[in-house]
PDB file of C-alpha atoms in Angstrom:
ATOM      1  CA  UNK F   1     121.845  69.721 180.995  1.00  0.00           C
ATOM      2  CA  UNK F   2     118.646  68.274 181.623  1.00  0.00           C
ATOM      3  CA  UNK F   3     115.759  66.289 180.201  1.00  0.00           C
ATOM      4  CA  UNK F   4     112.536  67.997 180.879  1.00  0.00           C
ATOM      5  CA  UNK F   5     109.076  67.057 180.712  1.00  0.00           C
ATOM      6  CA  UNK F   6     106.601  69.666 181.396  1.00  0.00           C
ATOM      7  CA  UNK F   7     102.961  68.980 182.156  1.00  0.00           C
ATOM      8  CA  UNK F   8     101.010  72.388 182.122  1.00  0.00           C
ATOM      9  CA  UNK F   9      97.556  72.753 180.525  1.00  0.00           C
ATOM     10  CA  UNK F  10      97.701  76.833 180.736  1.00  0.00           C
ATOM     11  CA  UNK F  11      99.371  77.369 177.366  1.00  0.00           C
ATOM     12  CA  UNK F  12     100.824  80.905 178.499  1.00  0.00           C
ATOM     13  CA  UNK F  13     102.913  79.598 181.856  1.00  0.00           C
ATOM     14  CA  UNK F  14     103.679  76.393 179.350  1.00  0.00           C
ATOM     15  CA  UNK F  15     105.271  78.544 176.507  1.00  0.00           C
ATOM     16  CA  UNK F  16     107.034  80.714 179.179  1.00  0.00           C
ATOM     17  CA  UNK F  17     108.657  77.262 181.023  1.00  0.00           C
ATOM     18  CA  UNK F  18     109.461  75.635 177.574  1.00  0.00           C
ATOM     19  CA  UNK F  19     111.257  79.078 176.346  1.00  0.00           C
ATOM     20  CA  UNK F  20     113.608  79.407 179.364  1.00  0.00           C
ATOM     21  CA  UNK F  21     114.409  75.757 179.753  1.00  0.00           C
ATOM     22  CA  UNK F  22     115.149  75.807 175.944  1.00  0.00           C
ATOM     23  CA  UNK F  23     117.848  78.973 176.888  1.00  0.00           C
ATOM     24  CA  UNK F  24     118.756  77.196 179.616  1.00  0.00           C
ATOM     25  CA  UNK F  25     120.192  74.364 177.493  1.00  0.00           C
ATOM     26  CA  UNK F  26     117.550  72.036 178.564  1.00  0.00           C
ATOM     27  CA  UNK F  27     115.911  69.456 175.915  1.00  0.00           C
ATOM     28  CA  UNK F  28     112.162  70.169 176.710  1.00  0.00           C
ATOM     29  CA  UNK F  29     109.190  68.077 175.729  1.00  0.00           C
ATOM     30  CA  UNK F  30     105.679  69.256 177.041  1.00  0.00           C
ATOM     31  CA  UNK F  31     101.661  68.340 177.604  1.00  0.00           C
ATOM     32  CA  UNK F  32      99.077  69.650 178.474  1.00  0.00           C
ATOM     33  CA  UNK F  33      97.526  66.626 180.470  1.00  0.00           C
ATOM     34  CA  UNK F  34      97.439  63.854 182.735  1.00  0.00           C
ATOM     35  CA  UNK F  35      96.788  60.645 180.467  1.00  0.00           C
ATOM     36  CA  UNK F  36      99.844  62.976 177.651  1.00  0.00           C
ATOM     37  CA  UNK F  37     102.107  62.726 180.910  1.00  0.00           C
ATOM     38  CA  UNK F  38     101.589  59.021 181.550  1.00  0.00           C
ATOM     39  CA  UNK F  39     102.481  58.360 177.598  1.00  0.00           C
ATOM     40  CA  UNK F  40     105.507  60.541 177.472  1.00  0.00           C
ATOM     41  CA  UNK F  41     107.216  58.671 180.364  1.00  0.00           C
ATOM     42  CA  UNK F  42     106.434  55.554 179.374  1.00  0.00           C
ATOM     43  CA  UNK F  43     108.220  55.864 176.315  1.00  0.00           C
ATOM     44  CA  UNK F  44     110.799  58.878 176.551  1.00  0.00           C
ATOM     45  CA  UNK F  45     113.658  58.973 179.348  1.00  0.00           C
ATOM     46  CA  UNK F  46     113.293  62.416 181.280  1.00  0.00           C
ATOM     47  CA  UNK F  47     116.098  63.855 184.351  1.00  0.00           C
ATOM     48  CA  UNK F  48     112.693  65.814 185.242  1.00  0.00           C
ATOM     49  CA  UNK F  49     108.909  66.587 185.323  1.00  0.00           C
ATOM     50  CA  UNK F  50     107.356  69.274 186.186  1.00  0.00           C
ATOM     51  CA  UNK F  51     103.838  68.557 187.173  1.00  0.00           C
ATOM     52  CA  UNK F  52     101.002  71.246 187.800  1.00  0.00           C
ATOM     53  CA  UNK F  53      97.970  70.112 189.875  1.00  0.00           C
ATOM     54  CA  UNK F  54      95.401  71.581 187.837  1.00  0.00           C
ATOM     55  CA  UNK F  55      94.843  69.932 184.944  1.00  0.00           C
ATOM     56  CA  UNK F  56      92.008  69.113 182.727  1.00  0.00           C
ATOM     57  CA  UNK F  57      91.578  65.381 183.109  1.00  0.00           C
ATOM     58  CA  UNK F  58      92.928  64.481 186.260  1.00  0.00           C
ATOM     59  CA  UNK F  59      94.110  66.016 189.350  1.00  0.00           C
ATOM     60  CA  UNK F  60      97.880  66.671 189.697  1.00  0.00           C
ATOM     61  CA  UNK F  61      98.043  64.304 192.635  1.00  0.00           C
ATOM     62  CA  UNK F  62      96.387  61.566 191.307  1.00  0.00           C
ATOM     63  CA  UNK F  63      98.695  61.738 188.331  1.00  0.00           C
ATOM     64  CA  UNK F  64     101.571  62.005 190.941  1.00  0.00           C
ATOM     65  CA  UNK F  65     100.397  58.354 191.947  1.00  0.00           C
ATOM     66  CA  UNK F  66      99.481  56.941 188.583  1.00  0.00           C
ATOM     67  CA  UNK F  67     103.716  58.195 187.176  1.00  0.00           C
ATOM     68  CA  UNK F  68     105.113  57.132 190.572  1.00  0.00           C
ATOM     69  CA  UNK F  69     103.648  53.415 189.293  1.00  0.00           C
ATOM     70  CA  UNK F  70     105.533  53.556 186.097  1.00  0.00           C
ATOM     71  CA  UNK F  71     108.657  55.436 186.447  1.00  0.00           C
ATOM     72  CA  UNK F  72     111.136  57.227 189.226  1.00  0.00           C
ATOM     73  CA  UNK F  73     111.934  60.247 187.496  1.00  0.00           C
ATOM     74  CA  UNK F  74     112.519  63.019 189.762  1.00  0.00           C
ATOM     75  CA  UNK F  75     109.620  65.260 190.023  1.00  0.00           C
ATOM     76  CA  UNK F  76     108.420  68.742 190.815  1.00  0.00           C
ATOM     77  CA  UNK F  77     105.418  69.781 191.216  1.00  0.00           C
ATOM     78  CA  UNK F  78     103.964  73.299 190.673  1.00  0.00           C
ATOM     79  CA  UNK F  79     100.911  74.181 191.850  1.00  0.00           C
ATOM     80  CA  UNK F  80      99.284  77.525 193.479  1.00  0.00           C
ATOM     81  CA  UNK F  81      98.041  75.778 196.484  1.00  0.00           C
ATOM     82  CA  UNK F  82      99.867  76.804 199.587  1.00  0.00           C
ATOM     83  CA  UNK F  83      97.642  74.221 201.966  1.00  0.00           C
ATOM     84  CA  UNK F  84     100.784  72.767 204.260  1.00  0.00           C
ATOM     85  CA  UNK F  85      99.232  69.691 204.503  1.00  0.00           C
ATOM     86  CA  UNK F  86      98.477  69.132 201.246  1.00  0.00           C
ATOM     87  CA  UNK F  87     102.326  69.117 200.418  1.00  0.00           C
ATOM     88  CA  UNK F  88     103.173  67.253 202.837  1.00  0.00           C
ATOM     89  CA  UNK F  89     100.739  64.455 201.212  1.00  0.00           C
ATOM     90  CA  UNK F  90     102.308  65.276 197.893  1.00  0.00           C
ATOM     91  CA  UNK F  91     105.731  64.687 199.186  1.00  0.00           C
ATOM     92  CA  UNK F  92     104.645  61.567 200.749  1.00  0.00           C
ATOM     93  CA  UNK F  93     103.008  60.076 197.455  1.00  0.00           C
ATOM     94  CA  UNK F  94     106.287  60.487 195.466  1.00  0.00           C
ATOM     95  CA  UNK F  95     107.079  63.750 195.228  1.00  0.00           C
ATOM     96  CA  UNK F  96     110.152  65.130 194.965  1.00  0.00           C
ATOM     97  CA  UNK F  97     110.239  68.664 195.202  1.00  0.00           C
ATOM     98  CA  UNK F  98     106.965  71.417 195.090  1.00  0.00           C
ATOM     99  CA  UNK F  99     107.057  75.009 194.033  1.00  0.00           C
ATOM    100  CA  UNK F 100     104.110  77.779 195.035  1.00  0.00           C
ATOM    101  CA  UNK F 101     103.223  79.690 191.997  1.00  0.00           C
ATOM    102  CA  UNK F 102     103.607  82.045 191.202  1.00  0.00           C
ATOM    103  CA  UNK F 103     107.674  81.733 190.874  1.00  0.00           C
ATOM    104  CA  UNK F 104     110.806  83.013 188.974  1.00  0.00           C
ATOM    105  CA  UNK F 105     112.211  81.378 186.605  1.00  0.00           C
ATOM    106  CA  UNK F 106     115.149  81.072 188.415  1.00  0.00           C
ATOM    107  CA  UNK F 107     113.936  79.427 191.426  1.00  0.00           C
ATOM    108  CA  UNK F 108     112.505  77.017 189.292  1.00  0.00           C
ATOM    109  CA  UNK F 109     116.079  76.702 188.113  1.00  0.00           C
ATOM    110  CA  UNK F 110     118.017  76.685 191.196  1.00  0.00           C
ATOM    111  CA  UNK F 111     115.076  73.982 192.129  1.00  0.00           C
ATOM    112  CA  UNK F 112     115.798  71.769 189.172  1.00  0.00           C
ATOM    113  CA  UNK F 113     119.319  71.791 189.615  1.00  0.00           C
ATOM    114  CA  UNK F 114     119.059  70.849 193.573  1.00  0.00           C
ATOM    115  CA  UNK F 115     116.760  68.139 192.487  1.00  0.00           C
ATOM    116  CA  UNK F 116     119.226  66.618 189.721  1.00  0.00           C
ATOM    117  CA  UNK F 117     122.419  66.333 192.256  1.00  0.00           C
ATOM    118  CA  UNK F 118     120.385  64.658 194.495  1.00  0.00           C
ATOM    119  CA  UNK F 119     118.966  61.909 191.791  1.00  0.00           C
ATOM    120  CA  UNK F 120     122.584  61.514 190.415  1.00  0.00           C
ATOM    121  CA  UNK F 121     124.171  61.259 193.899  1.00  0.00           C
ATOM    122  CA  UNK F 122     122.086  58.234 194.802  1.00  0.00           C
ATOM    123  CA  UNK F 123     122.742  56.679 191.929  1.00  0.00           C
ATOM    124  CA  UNK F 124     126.321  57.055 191.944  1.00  0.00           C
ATOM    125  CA  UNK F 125     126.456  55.425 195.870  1.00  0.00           C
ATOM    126  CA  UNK F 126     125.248  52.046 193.994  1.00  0.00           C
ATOM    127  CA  UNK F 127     128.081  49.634 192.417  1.00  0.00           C
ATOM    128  CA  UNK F 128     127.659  49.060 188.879  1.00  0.00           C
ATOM    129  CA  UNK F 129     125.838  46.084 188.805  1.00  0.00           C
ATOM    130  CA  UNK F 130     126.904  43.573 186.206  1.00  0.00           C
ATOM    131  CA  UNK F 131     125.223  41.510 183.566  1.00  0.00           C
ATOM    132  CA  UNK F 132     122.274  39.188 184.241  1.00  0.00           C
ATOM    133  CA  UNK F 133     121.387  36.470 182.334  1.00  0.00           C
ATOM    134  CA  UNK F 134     118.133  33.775 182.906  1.00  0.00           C
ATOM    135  CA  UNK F 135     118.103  31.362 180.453  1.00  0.00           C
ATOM    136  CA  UNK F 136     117.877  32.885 177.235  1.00  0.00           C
ATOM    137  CA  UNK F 137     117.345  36.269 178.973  1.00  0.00           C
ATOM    138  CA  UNK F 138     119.884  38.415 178.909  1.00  0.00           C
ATOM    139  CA  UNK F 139     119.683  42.285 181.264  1.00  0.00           C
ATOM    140  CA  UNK F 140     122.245  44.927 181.526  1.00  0.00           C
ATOM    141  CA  UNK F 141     121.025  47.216 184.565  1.00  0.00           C
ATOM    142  CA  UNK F 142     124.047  49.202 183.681  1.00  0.00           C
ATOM    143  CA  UNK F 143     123.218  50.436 179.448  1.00  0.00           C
ATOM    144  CA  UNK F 144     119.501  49.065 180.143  1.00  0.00           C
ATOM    145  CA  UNK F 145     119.495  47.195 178.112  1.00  0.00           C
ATOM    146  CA  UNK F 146     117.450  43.319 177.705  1.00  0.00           C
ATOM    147  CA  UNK F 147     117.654  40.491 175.108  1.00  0.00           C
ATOM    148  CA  UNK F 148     116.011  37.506 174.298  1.00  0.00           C
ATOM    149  CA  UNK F 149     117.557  35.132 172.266  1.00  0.00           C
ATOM    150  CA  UNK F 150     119.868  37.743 171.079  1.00  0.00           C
ATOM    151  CA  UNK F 151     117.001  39.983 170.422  1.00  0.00           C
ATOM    152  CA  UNK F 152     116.244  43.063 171.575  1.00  0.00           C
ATOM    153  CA  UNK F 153     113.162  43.584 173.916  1.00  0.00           C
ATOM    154  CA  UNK F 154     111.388  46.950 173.713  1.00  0.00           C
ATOM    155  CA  UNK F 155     110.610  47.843 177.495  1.00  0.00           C
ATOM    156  CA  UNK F 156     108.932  50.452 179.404  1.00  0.00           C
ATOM    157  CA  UNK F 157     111.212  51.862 182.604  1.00  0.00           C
ATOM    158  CA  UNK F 158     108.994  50.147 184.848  1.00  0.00           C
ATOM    159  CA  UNK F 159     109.211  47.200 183.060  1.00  0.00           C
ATOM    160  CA  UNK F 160     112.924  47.434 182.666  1.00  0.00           C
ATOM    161  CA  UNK F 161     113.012  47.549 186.809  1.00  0.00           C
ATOM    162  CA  UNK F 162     110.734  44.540 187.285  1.00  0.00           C
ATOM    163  CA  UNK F 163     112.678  42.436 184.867  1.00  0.00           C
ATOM    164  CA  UNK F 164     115.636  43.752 186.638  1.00  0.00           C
ATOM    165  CA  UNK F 165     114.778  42.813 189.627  1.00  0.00           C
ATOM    166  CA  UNK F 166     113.408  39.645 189.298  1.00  0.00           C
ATOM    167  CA  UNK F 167     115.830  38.373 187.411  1.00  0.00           C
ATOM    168  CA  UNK F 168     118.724  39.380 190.085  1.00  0.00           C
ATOM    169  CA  UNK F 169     116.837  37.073 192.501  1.00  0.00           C
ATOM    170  CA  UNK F 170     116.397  34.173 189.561  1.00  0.00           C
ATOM    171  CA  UNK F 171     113.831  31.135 191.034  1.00  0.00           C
ATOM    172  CA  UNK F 172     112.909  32.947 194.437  1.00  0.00           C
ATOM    173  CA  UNK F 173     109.437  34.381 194.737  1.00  0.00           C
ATOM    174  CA  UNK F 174     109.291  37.567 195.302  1.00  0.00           C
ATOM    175  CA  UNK F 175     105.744  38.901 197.475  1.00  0.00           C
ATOM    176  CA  UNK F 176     104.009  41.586 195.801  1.00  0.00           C
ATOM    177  CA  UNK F 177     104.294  43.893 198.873  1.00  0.00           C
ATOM    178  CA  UNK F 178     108.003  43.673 198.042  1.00  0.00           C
ATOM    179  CA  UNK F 179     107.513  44.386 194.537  1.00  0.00           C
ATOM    180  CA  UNK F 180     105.683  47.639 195.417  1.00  0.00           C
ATOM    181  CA  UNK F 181     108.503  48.495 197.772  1.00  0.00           C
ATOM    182  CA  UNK F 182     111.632  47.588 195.572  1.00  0.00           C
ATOM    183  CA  UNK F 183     110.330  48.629 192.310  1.00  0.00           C
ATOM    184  CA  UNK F 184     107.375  50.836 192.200  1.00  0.00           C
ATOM    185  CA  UNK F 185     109.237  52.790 195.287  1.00  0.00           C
ATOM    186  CA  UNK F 186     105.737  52.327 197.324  1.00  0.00           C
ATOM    187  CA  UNK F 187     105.074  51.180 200.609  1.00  0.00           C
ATOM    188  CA  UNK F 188     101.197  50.100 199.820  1.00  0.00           C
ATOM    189  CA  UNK F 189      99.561  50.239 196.233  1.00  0.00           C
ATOM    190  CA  UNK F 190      97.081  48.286 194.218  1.00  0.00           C
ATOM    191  CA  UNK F 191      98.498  44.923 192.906  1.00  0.00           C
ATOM    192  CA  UNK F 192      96.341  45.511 189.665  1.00  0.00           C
ATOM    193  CA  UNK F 193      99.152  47.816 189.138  1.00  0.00           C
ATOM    194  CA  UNK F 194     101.506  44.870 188.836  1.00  0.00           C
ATOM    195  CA  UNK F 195      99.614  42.808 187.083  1.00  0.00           C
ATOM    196  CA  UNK F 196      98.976  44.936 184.171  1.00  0.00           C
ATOM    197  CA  UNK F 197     103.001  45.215 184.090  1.00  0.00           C
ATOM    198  CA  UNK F 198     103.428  41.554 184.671  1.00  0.00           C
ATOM    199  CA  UNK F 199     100.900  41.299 181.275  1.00  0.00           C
ATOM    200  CA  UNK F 200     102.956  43.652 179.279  1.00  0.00           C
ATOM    201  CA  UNK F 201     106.199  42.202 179.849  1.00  0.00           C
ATOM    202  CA  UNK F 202     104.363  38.831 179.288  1.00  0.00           C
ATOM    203  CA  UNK F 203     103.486  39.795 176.031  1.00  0.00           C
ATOM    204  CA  UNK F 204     106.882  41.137 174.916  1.00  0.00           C
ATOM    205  CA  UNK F 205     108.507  37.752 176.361  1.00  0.00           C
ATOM    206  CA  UNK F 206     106.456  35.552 174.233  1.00  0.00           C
ATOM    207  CA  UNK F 207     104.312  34.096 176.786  1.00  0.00           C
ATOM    208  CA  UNK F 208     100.710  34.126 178.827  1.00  0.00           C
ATOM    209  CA  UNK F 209     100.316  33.989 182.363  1.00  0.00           C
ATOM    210  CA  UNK F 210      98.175  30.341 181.133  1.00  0.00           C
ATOM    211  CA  UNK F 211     101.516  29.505 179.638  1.00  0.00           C
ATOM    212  CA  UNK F 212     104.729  31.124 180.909  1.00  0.00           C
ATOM    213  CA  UNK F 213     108.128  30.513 180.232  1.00  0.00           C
ATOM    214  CA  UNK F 214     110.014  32.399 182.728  1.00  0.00           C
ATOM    215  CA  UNK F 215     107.276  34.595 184.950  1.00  0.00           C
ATOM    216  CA  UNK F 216     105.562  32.351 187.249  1.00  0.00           C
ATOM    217  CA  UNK F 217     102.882  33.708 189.703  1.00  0.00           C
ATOM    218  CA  UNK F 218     102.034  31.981 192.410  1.00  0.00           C
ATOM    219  CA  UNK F 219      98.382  32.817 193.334  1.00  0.00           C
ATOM    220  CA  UNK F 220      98.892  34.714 197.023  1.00  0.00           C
ATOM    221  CA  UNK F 221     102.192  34.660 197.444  1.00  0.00           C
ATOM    222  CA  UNK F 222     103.931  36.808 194.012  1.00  0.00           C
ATOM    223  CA  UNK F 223     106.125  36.220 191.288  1.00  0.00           C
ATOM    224  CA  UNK F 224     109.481  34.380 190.786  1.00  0.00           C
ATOM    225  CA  UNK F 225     111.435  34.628 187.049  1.00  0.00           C
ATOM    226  CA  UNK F 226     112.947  31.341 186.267  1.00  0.00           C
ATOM    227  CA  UNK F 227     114.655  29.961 183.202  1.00  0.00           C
ATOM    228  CA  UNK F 228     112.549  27.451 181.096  1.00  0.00           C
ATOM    229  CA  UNK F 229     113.054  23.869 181.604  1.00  0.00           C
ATOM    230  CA  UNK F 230     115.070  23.458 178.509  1.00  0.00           C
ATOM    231  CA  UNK F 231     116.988  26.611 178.924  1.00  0.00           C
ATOM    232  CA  UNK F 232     120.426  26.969 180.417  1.00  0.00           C
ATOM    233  CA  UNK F 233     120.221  28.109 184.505  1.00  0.00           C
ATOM    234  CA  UNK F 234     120.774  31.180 185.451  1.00  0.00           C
ATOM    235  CA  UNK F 235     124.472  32.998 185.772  1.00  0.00           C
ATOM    236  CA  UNK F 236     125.474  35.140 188.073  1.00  0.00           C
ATOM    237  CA  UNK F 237     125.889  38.700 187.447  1.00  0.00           C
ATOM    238  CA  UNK F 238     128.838  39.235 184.707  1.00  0.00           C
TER     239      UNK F 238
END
């Protein structure tokens, strides 16, 4: 079974989606609003959201955008507006499946399910990928898990990914636009977004972008991860 995240600020259609997911054998955490949303993923692991439009603090789409920049969890919105092109724009900013209210709770279901095989199928096409290790940096893409030292770093998703993938291209500088692509899934975006990730995983690496250790920007052209001068160089993947 599935975990579920559902964002819903009408507290009847909520309880009614939290009961049947619960019967459904589902582990179901829920919100009633955008900026709730945005802290849930960032530090809970969902299969699946389910995102109305209408919410209190921010539109559905623009919270579409603003959880596409932080995570790739699979997700579904619900909303009651039929407008065609308005779904199509939803589907192009990151959704990943939409549902016209009102519906059963077994479309929902059957929607869910359809959703899940097609997130685990395209992650089963990619080889395991093995250990990486930068210095004193140390990132298992597999468990997710990322050391420093020997210690353990507490990271976001998104800032799981961008270690990730910086540090499976150690010393090469990687352009923003590629960043976007690669990690935030996006083929245009605001590069504020990455540099309030850069920040964060600054801050949980021990250094400032005044004084960094391993992320190095290069003003106009992006980012490279390299090992300190005094650490060892890096491996290739285990």
């Amino acid at each position: 079974m599935a975990s579920v995240l559902v964002v819903e600020d009408d507290q009847f259609v909520r309880s009614a989606l939290i009961r049947h997911l619960s019967e459904a054998s589902h582990t179901v955490r829920s919100v009633g609003t955008a900026l709730e949303a945005l802290r849930e993923v960032a530090h809970f692991r969902f299969d699946v959201v389910i995102l109305d439009l209408g919410l209190p603090d921010l539109d559905g789409g623009e919270a579409l955008k603003m959880l596409r920049s932080i995570t790739d969890v699979p997700v579904i919105i619900a909303t009651a507006r039929d407008d065609e092109s308005e779904i199509v724009r939803l589907l192009n900013d990151g959704a990943d499946d939409y549902l016209t209210k009102p519906f059963s709770v077994d479309h929902l279901s059957a929607r869910i399910a359809a959703v899940l095989r097609r997130s685990r199928a395209a992650g089963a096409e990619a080889p395991p990928p093995g250990v990486l290790r930068v210095g004193g940096l140390s990132i298992d893409p597999l468990r997710r898990i990322a050391e420093l030292d020997g210690a353990g770093l507490d990271l976001t998703r998104r800032e799981f990914d961008l270690l990730a993938f910086l540090a499976g291209r150690p010393g090469v500088v990687v352009a923003r636009k590629e960043l976007l692509a690669e990690v935030w899934q996006q083929s245009y975006g605001d590069d504020q977004t990455i540099d309030v990730h850069l920040s964060w995983l600054r801050r949980k690496l021990g250094e400032t972008a005044a004084r960094p250790r391993y992320l190095h920007t290069l003003r106009g052209v992006g980012v490279k991860l390299q090992p300190p001068a005094d650490a060892p160089a890096a491996e290739p993947p285990a």
